[in-house]
Every structure is written in structure tokens, then in C-alpha cells.
Amino acid sequence: MDPLARARELFERARGELDAATDAASLERWRVAFLARSGEIAKAMELIRELPPELRRDYGRLMNEGRKDLEKRFKRKKAAFSDSSARRGPLFDPTLPGRPERRVGHIHPLTSTLDRIVSIFSRLGFGVAEFREIETEYYNFDALNIPSDHPSHDSFDTFYVRDDIVLRSHTSPGQIRTMLSRKPPIRVLIPGRCYRPDAVDATHHYTFHQCEGLLVDESVTFSDLKGCLAIFAREMFGPETDTRFRPSFFPFTEPSAEMDISCPFCSGSGCSICKRTGWIEILGCGMVHPAVFEAVGYDTERFTGFAFGMGIERIAMLRHGIPDIRYFQENNLRFLEQF
Ligand code: DAH
């Protein structure tokens, strides 16, 4: 083929491919293929040496003009690309479907249950205080009138860190810390994590949570306790909820009681969850024992008070119908995403 015709063909092909380039990357590939130092145009330029002298002038002119033309087109296109992609055009394609980037988190059911407890009691004037999980034996037991020969001191029932240092086995030491740091009137909730060396099963765990309550004032009576906790039960489990108080024993309260609620699953008619009794125990409570007031230097003639303690897991299990306490600790999303 005539070298001039071949050169024209080359330029035509180069223009076609340049027109077909759709982005900065293909434009650059085009530049390397045609305009770069070892590209097709440079190679075609070298052919001039092999041509008969009478052709060289025309060939040289054609090549020079053609290359200049390509360079001009290339520059124009390059500018258009950077215009549209960097300055004017959209940075992303808004018509593409969205990518599911981050999963939405949930409040843990124990946290939401505690939040509910706190919100109910806050309307009765209770604030919240939190204390340490590593306690002295004195605060965990002795100041609460739990004598040193009481079985709960036993290392089978309490984790010992050192001789006289324990992982708190209940939130009741918070009663002592609260009363030592302020004067009555007191209305406080003390929530937190507790520890006991219990074998793990559907209702026991070595790590669990309690919420303690303490109210101290002048002339507080057992009916204040009953009224307050009955309001809590109805707010927590529904307005139909009945409560009953059974005599019990705790060293730090006198008299002591356990509060039952009418079974929220069968409304008291008897089912497998309430073991056909119609009642479910939800907390321990009582009037603060004078020995506890003495331990914190309160005037036992002037002040009376009541206290209560409940397991947050237990309340959450009843509230949501959760059958096994272990679910709270497993971080299984199929469980957690339900709340
Ligand atoms: N501390 C008790 C426990 O862990 C629960 C309890 C019972 C707390 C009666 C109280 C109370 O404040 O009055 O089993």
C-alpha cells in the first residue's frame, strides 16, 4: 500500500479510537498507544528514512500535521474529562442502588430493662448511683449486718480476690456507700453487675445484674414500701398486675419480704412458667435494719427506710419471655436483634 494512504489510515484509526475513549484511564491508554515516544505515530514517523526521497517531503508533512491534529484532539478531550469528572460532573451515580454499609445497633435487652426500671422509679423521686464491682468484705457483708459466720461469706458463694476483697455478690453494699456519703432523705437506685460462683444453667450465671433500691426518711412505713413496689410492678408488667408480699429473711432488713407478681403469662391462672401457682417472685425487700443504720451512723430513732433488690435478668426474662439467662451473655445477634 502507498505509504501516504497507510499514514492516513493510521490517523483515521487513531481518531476513531480517541473518540471511543470514555474515561481518563482509556484516554491514557490511547495516548501510550499512539502519541507516546514508542507509540504508533512515532514508529510511522521513523519509516520516513526508508522512503524514496521524492516521497519524504509529503510524507513528513502529512505525519506532522496528523500528529498535531491528534495532539490537539487529545488535549481537548483530556480537558473535557477533567472538567466533567473533577469539577462539574457528579462524583457518584445517584441512580445506583445503595450499598448496605453499616448495620444498625440495638440497645441490649438488659440495658433497656434497666432503663425502664430507672424511668419508673425516677417518677417516684429516685435517682441513680453506681458503685464499684470490687468490694471489701466489710461493705459486702459486715456493714449490712451479715455476720462473718453467715454462709454467704463462704467462698462457695462469693468470689474472693484477696482475703478481705471480693467481687460484690449483690448491689446492697451500695446502700452503705450511699448512706455514708449523704444524709436523708434518700431515694436511690443502685444498678450494677454482680458476681457469684454459681454453676451456669438456664436461670443462674456467675455474672448477673441487680438493681438495688433504698429510701430513707422520717416516718417511712411498710405501706410506703408496698405502695411503691406495687406501682413499679404495674408499670413494668401491666396495669392488671397483682402483687403479694411473703415474709422472708435478709440480715439487712427487718421485717423482710419477697414480692411476687401475678404471673404475666397466664394472668394468675397457673402455667408452666409460674409452676401452676399463678405467682412469680421478682424481688427481695424489707425495712432497713437498725443495725445497718448504726453502721453508717444514722439516728435510728429518727429515720426509717425500706430497701429492695431485684435481678435485672429476671425482670428482662419475664418482660420478654426469654427462657434462658445465658442468652444475655452470648452476643448472638439472632437473639439481640429481636429487641
Ligand atoms: N441483696 C439481696 C440478694 O442479693 C437482695 C435484696 C433483698 C436486697 C432484700 C435488698 C433487700 O435491698 O431489702 O439476694
Short mmCIF file of C-alpha atoms and ligand atoms in Angstrom, two decimals:
data_model
loop_
_atom_site.label_atom_id
_atom_site.label_comp_id
_atom_site.label_asym_id
_atom_site.label_seq_id
_atom_site.Cartn_x
_atom_site.Cartn_y
_atom_site.Cartn_z
CA MET A 1 0.00 0.00 0.00
CA ASP A 2 1.13 3.53 -0.65
CA PRO A 3 2.78 4.91 2.47
CA LEU A 4 0.71 8.11 2.38
CA ALA A 5 -2.50 6.13 2.27
CA ARG A 6 -1.25 3.98 5.12
CA ALA A 7 -0.47 7.07 7.15
CA ARG A 8 -3.96 8.46 6.53
CA GLU A 9 -5.44 5.20 7.60
CA LEU A 10 -3.38 5.26 10.79
CA PHE A 11 -4.64 8.73 11.66
CA GLU A 12 -8.16 7.74 10.93
CA ARG A 13 -7.88 4.75 13.21
CA ALA A 14 -6.27 6.89 15.92
CA ARG A 15 -9.12 9.43 15.73
CA GLY A 16 -11.69 6.65 15.90
CA GLU A 17 -10.14 5.15 18.98
CA LEU A 18 -9.73 8.54 20.57
CA ASP A 19 -13.42 9.20 20.08
CA ALA A 20 -14.18 5.84 21.69
CA ALA A 21 -12.22 6.60 24.89
CA THR A 22 -14.80 7.12 27.66
CA ASP A 23 -12.75 7.89 30.71
CA ALA A 24 -9.38 9.12 31.89
CA ALA A 25 -7.90 5.62 32.01
CA SER A 26 -8.81 4.65 28.45
CA LEU A 27 -7.65 8.08 27.28
CA GLU A 28 -4.27 7.45 28.84
CA ARG A 29 -4.09 4.01 27.23
CA TRP A 30 -4.78 5.69 23.92
CA ARG A 31 -2.02 8.22 24.50
CA VAL A 32 0.50 5.47 25.23
CA ALA A 33 -0.57 3.51 22.15
CA PHE A 34 -0.41 6.40 19.69
CA LEU A 35 1.30 9.57 20.89
CA ALA A 36 3.95 8.29 23.29
CA ARG A 37 7.57 8.11 22.28
CA SER A 38 7.37 4.48 21.20
CA GLY A 39 3.74 4.75 20.06
CA GLU A 40 2.40 4.07 16.59
CA ILE A 41 2.79 7.62 15.34
CA ALA A 42 6.47 7.76 16.31
CA LYS A 43 7.02 4.40 14.64
CA ALA A 44 5.30 5.52 11.45
CA MET A 45 7.46 8.65 11.55
CA GLU A 46 10.60 6.52 11.52
CA LEU A 47 9.54 4.89 8.27
CA ILE A 48 10.43 8.12 6.51
CA ARG A 49 14.06 7.00 6.31
CA GLU A 50 13.16 4.05 4.12
CA LEU A 51 11.09 6.06 1.67
CA PRO A 52 12.34 7.20 -1.75
CA PRO A 53 13.49 10.84 -1.43
CA GLU A 54 10.71 12.25 -3.64
CA LEU A 55 8.08 10.97 -1.20
CA ARG A 56 9.71 12.12 2.01
CA ARG A 57 8.53 15.73 1.92
CA ASP A 58 4.86 14.87 1.50
CA TYR A 59 5.06 12.04 3.97
CA GLY A 60 6.79 14.25 6.54
CA ARG A 61 4.23 16.99 6.19
CA LEU A 62 1.33 14.57 6.43
CA MET A 63 2.79 13.00 9.52
CA ASN A 64 3.46 16.32 11.22
CA GLU A 65 0.02 17.70 10.52
CA GLY A 66 -1.64 14.47 11.51
CA ARG A 67 0.25 14.29 14.79
CA LYS A 68 -0.51 17.92 15.63
CA ASP A 69 -4.14 17.29 14.92
CA LEU A 70 -4.17 14.25 17.20
CA GLU A 71 -2.41 16.15 19.96
CA LYS A 72 -4.97 18.92 19.75
CA ARG A 73 -7.88 16.47 19.91
CA PHE A 74 -6.22 14.61 22.76
CA LYS A 75 -5.75 17.80 24.79
CA ARG A 76 -9.30 18.89 24.21
CA LYS A 77 -10.69 15.55 25.26
CA LYS A 78 -8.48 15.36 28.31
CA ALA A 79 -9.62 18.80 29.44
CA ALA A 80 -13.24 17.79 28.93
CA PHE A 81 -12.74 14.72 31.06
CA SER A 82 -11.16 16.52 33.96
CA ASP A 83 -13.84 19.17 33.69
CA SER A 84 -16.68 16.76 33.97
CA SER A 85 -15.19 14.33 36.46
CA ALA A 86 -13.38 16.67 38.81
CA ARG A 87 -15.31 19.89 38.66
CA ARG A 88 -18.73 19.75 37.15
CA GLY A 89 -19.97 16.20 36.84
CA PRO A 90 -21.45 14.01 39.57
CA LEU A 91 -18.96 12.29 41.85
CA PHE A 92 -21.13 9.21 42.05
CA ASP A 93 -24.03 7.80 40.16
CA PRO A 94 -27.13 8.65 42.19
CA THR A 95 -29.21 6.16 40.23
CA LEU A 96 -27.27 3.14 41.57
CA PRO A 97 -28.95 1.20 44.39
CA GLY A 98 -27.50 1.92 47.85
CA ARG A 99 -24.94 -0.32 49.47
CA PRO A 100 -25.88 -1.72 52.89
CA GLU A 101 -22.92 -0.15 54.68
CA ARG A 102 -23.31 -0.38 58.42
CA ARG A 103 -25.74 -2.43 60.45
CA VAL A 104 -27.87 -0.55 62.91
CA GLY A 105 -27.13 -1.40 66.53
CA HIS A 106 -29.58 -2.24 69.28
CA ILE A 107 -29.93 -1.41 72.92
CA HIS A 108 -29.16 -4.63 74.80
CA PRO A 109 -32.32 -6.04 76.41
CA LEU A 110 -30.70 -5.81 79.86
CA THR A 111 -29.95 -2.14 79.28
CA SER A 112 -33.44 -1.37 78.03
CA THR A 113 -34.93 -3.20 81.02
CA LEU A 114 -32.77 -1.21 83.41
CA ASP A 115 -33.71 1.98 81.57
CA ARG A 116 -37.36 1.11 82.13
CA ILE A 117 -36.80 0.39 85.84
CA VAL A 118 -34.96 3.69 86.24
CA SER A 119 -37.65 5.62 84.40
CA ILE A 120 -40.44 4.17 86.56
CA PHE A 121 -38.67 4.89 89.83
CA SER A 122 -37.47 8.29 88.69
CA ARG A 123 -41.10 9.38 88.59
CA LEU A 124 -41.28 8.34 92.25
CA GLY A 125 -38.33 10.59 93.02
CA PHE A 126 -35.47 8.07 92.86
CA GLY A 127 -32.06 8.99 91.47
CA VAL A 128 -29.32 6.59 90.32
CA ALA A 129 -25.93 5.88 91.86
CA GLU A 130 -23.29 3.41 90.71
CA PHE A 131 -20.52 1.90 92.76
CA ARG A 132 -17.53 -0.40 92.48
CA GLU A 133 -17.75 -4.07 91.48
CA ILE A 134 -14.73 -4.97 93.61
CA GLU A 135 -15.73 -4.52 97.23
CA THR A 136 -14.33 -5.05 100.67
CA GLU A 137 -15.79 -7.87 102.69
CA TYR A 138 -16.90 -5.22 105.15
CA TYR A 139 -19.19 -3.38 102.70
CA ASN A 140 -20.41 -6.54 101.00
CA PHE A 141 -21.29 -8.26 104.29
CA ASP A 142 -20.49 -6.86 107.73
CA ALA A 143 -21.90 -3.35 107.35
CA LEU A 144 -25.07 -4.99 106.06
CA ASN A 145 -25.41 -6.95 109.29
CA ILE A 146 -24.37 -10.18 107.59
CA PRO A 147 -22.33 -11.90 110.34
CA SER A 148 -18.99 -13.45 109.46
CA ASP A 149 -20.30 -16.94 110.08
CA HIS A 150 -23.15 -16.41 107.60
CA PRO A 151 -22.94 -18.94 104.75
CA SER A 152 -22.93 -16.20 102.08
CA HIS A 153 -19.38 -15.31 103.23
CA ASP A 154 -18.35 -18.73 102.12
CA SER A 155 -16.03 -18.93 99.13
CA PHE A 156 -18.58 -21.20 97.51
CA ASP A 157 -20.97 -18.25 97.40
CA THR A 158 -18.63 -15.33 96.82
CA PHE A 159 -15.58 -14.74 94.60
CA TYR A 160 -12.64 -13.69 96.73
CA VAL A 161 -9.97 -11.50 95.15
CA ARG A 162 -7.89 -11.44 98.33
CA ASP A 163 -8.57 -12.24 101.95
CA ASP A 164 -10.91 -9.33 102.56
CA ILE A 165 -11.62 -8.23 98.97
CA VAL A 166 -14.50 -9.72 97.00
CA LEU A 167 -16.33 -9.29 93.71
CA ARG A 168 -19.59 -7.88 95.03
CA SER A 169 -22.18 -10.63 95.30
CA HIS A 170 -25.06 -8.15 95.32
CA THR A 171 -25.66 -4.41 94.91
CA SER A 172 -26.58 -3.96 98.57
CA PRO A 173 -23.12 -2.60 99.56
CA GLY A 174 -24.19 0.45 97.53
CA GLN A 175 -26.71 1.15 100.31
CA ILE A 176 -23.84 1.60 102.75
CA ARG A 177 -21.77 3.71 100.37
CA THR A 178 -24.77 5.91 99.60
CA MET A 179 -25.66 6.48 103.27
CA LEU A 180 -22.06 7.22 104.20
CA SER A 181 -21.84 9.89 101.55
CA ARG A 182 -25.09 11.73 102.22
CA LYS A 183 -27.84 12.50 104.67
CA PRO A 184 -31.54 11.58 104.45
CA PRO A 185 -33.89 12.00 102.73
CA ILE A 186 -32.54 9.39 100.32
CA ARG A 187 -34.24 7.83 97.32
CA VAL A 188 -31.76 5.98 95.20
CA LEU A 189 -31.45 3.12 92.73
CA ILE A 190 -28.13 1.30 92.62
CA PRO A 191 -27.86 -0.83 89.50
CA GLY A 192 -24.87 -2.90 88.50
CA ARG A 193 -23.06 -6.11 87.76
CA CYS A 194 -22.65 -8.74 90.45
CA TYR A 195 -20.75 -11.99 90.71
CA ARG A 196 -21.30 -15.35 92.37
CA PRO A 197 -19.56 -18.67 91.78
CA ASP A 198 -22.78 -20.31 90.63
CA ALA A 199 -22.89 -23.21 88.20
CA VAL A 200 -24.33 -21.87 84.94
CA ASP A 201 -27.78 -23.07 83.94
CA ALA A 202 -30.96 -21.59 82.45
CA THR A 203 -31.55 -19.34 85.48
CA HIS A 204 -28.06 -18.90 87.02
CA HIS A 205 -24.91 -17.21 85.84
CA TYR A 206 -21.71 -16.23 87.61
CA THR A 207 -22.14 -12.72 86.19
CA PHE A 208 -25.52 -11.07 86.54
CA HIS A 209 -27.08 -7.70 87.26
CA GLN A 210 -29.10 -6.34 90.11
CA CYS A 211 -30.89 -3.13 90.82
CA GLU A 212 -30.98 -2.09 94.44
CA GLY A 213 -33.40 0.48 95.80
CA LEU A 214 -33.13 2.47 99.01
CA LEU A 215 -35.43 5.04 100.53
CA VAL A 216 -34.65 6.66 103.88
CA ASP A 217 -36.62 9.44 105.53
CA GLU A 218 -38.57 10.25 108.66
CA SER A 219 -41.62 8.04 109.32
CA VAL A 220 -41.28 5.70 106.35
CA THR A 221 -43.53 2.65 106.80
CA PHE A 222 -44.01 -0.77 105.31
CA SER A 223 -47.06 0.53 103.45
CA ASP A 224 -44.80 3.01 101.66
CA LEU A 225 -42.71 0.04 100.57
CA LYS A 226 -45.75 -1.89 99.38
CA GLY A 227 -47.29 1.04 97.56
CA CYS A 228 -44.06 1.98 95.85
CA LEU A 229 -43.28 -1.56 94.67
CA ALA A 230 -46.87 -2.21 93.59
CA ILE A 231 -46.70 0.86 91.36
CA PHE A 232 -43.43 -0.45 89.94
CA ALA A 233 -44.97 -3.88 89.22
CA ARG A 234 -47.98 -2.41 87.43
CA GLU A 235 -45.85 -0.03 85.37
CA MET A 236 -43.43 -2.79 84.45
CA PHE A 237 -45.76 -5.68 83.77
CA GLY A 238 -49.11 -4.05 83.00
CA PRO A 239 -51.93 -2.39 84.95
CA GLU A 240 -53.63 -5.72 85.76
CA THR A 241 -50.60 -6.96 87.71
CA ASP A 242 -51.28 -8.04 91.29
CA THR A 243 -48.61 -8.12 93.98
CA ARG A 244 -48.23 -10.11 97.16
CA PHE A 245 -45.61 -9.97 99.90
CA ARG A 246 -44.39 -13.13 101.60
CA PRO A 247 -42.42 -12.98 104.85
CA SER A 248 -38.76 -13.74 104.31
CA PHE A 249 -35.38 -13.15 105.88
CA PHE A 250 -32.50 -10.87 104.94
CA PRO A 251 -29.96 -9.80 107.58
CA PHE A 252 -30.11 -6.15 106.46
CA THR A 253 -33.90 -5.73 106.66
CA GLU A 254 -36.45 -6.31 109.38
CA PRO A 255 -39.13 -7.25 108.63
CA SER A 256 -38.12 -8.77 105.29
CA ALA A 257 -40.31 -9.94 102.44
CA GLU A 258 -40.27 -11.37 98.98
CA MET A 259 -42.54 -9.74 96.45
CA ASP A 260 -44.45 -11.87 93.95
CA ILE A 261 -46.37 -10.61 90.97
CA SER A 262 -49.33 -12.35 89.39
CA CYS A 263 -47.93 -14.41 86.55
CA PRO A 264 -47.84 -12.18 83.43
CA PHE A 265 -48.02 -15.23 81.16
CA CYS A 266 -51.27 -16.77 82.45
CA SER A 267 -52.65 -13.77 84.37
CA GLY A 268 -52.55 -15.84 87.54
CA SER A 269 -54.48 -18.88 86.37
CA GLY A 270 -51.44 -21.17 86.51
CA CYS A 271 -48.99 -22.23 83.79
CA SER A 272 -45.64 -23.94 83.45
CA ILE A 273 -43.72 -20.69 83.93
CA CYS A 274 -45.28 -19.93 87.34
CA LYS A 275 -45.25 -23.66 88.14
CA ARG A 276 -49.06 -23.63 88.33
CA THR A 277 -49.02 -21.24 91.32
CA GLY A 278 -50.16 -18.12 89.44
CA TRP A 279 -47.37 -16.12 91.15
CA ILE A 280 -43.79 -15.27 90.26
CA GLU A 281 -41.19 -13.98 92.70
CA ILE A 282 -39.42 -10.88 91.44
CA LEU A 283 -37.56 -9.25 94.30
CA GLY A 284 -36.50 -9.16 97.94
CA CYS A 285 -37.29 -6.22 100.15
CA GLY A 286 -37.82 -5.01 103.68
CA MET A 287 -37.46 -2.22 106.21
CA VAL A 288 -33.84 -1.21 106.71
CA HIS A 289 -32.46 -3.00 109.78
CA PRO A 290 -31.42 -0.65 112.64
CA ALA A 291 -28.00 -2.35 112.70
CA VAL A 292 -27.44 -1.07 109.14
CA PHE A 293 -28.32 2.48 110.17
CA GLU A 294 -25.93 2.14 113.08
CA ALA A 295 -23.14 1.03 110.75
CA VAL A 296 -23.47 4.34 108.85
CA GLY A 297 -24.13 6.49 111.91
CA TYR A 298 -27.77 7.34 111.21
CA ASP A 299 -30.10 8.14 114.11
CA THR A 300 -32.29 5.03 114.36
CA GLU A 301 -34.88 6.89 116.42
CA ARG A 302 -35.36 9.50 113.79
CA PHE A 303 -35.01 7.64 110.46
CA THR A 304 -36.66 4.63 108.96
CA GLY A 305 -36.45 3.33 105.44
CA PHE A 306 -37.02 0.50 103.06
CA ALA A 307 -34.79 -1.33 100.62
CA PHE A 308 -35.27 -3.77 97.81
CA GLY A 309 -33.14 -5.69 95.36
CA MET A 310 -34.08 -7.29 92.07
CA GLY A 311 -32.29 -9.27 89.40
CA ILE A 312 -32.35 -7.37 86.12
CA GLU A 313 -32.00 -10.56 84.07
CA ARG A 314 -35.04 -11.99 85.79
CA ILE A 315 -37.14 -8.90 85.06
CA ALA A 316 -35.97 -8.87 81.43
CA MET A 317 -36.75 -12.59 81.04
CA LEU A 318 -40.28 -12.09 82.35
CA ARG A 319 -40.79 -8.96 80.33
CA HIS A 320 -39.77 -10.51 77.01
CA GLY A 321 -40.48 -14.20 77.64
CA ILE A 322 -36.78 -15.10 77.43
CA PRO A 323 -36.32 -18.69 78.59
CA ASP A 324 -32.58 -18.82 79.33
CA ILE A 325 -30.31 -16.39 81.20
CA ARG A 326 -27.31 -17.43 79.09
CA TYR A 327 -28.69 -15.62 76.04
CA PHE A 328 -27.81 -12.27 77.64
CA GLN A 329 -24.08 -13.02 77.58
CA GLU A 330 -23.64 -14.78 74.25
CA ASN A 331 -23.61 -11.78 71.90
CA ASN A 332 -25.67 -13.80 69.45
CA LEU A 333 -27.17 -11.30 67.00
CA ARG A 334 -30.07 -13.59 66.17
CA PHE A 335 -31.11 -13.14 69.80
CA LEU A 336 -30.16 -9.50 70.27
CA GLU A 337 -31.77 -8.25 67.06
CA GLN A 338 -35.19 -9.20 68.37
CA PHE A 339 -35.25 -6.39 70.91
N1 DAH B 1 -29.16 -8.43 98.31
C1 DAH B 1 -30.20 -9.45 98.17
C2 DAH B 1 -29.70 -10.57 97.31
O1 DAH B 1 -28.77 -10.40 96.58
C3 DAH B 1 -31.44 -8.85 97.55
C4 DAH B 1 -32.14 -7.91 98.49
C5 DAH B 1 -33.08 -8.37 99.35
C6 DAH B 1 -31.79 -6.57 98.50
C7 DAH B 1 -33.74 -7.53 100.22
C8 DAH B 1 -32.45 -5.71 99.40
C9 DAH B 1 -33.41 -6.21 100.25
O2 DAH B 1 -32.17 -4.41 99.44
O3 DAH B 1 -34.06 -5.37 101.09
O4 DAH B 1 -30.25 -11.62 97.32
#
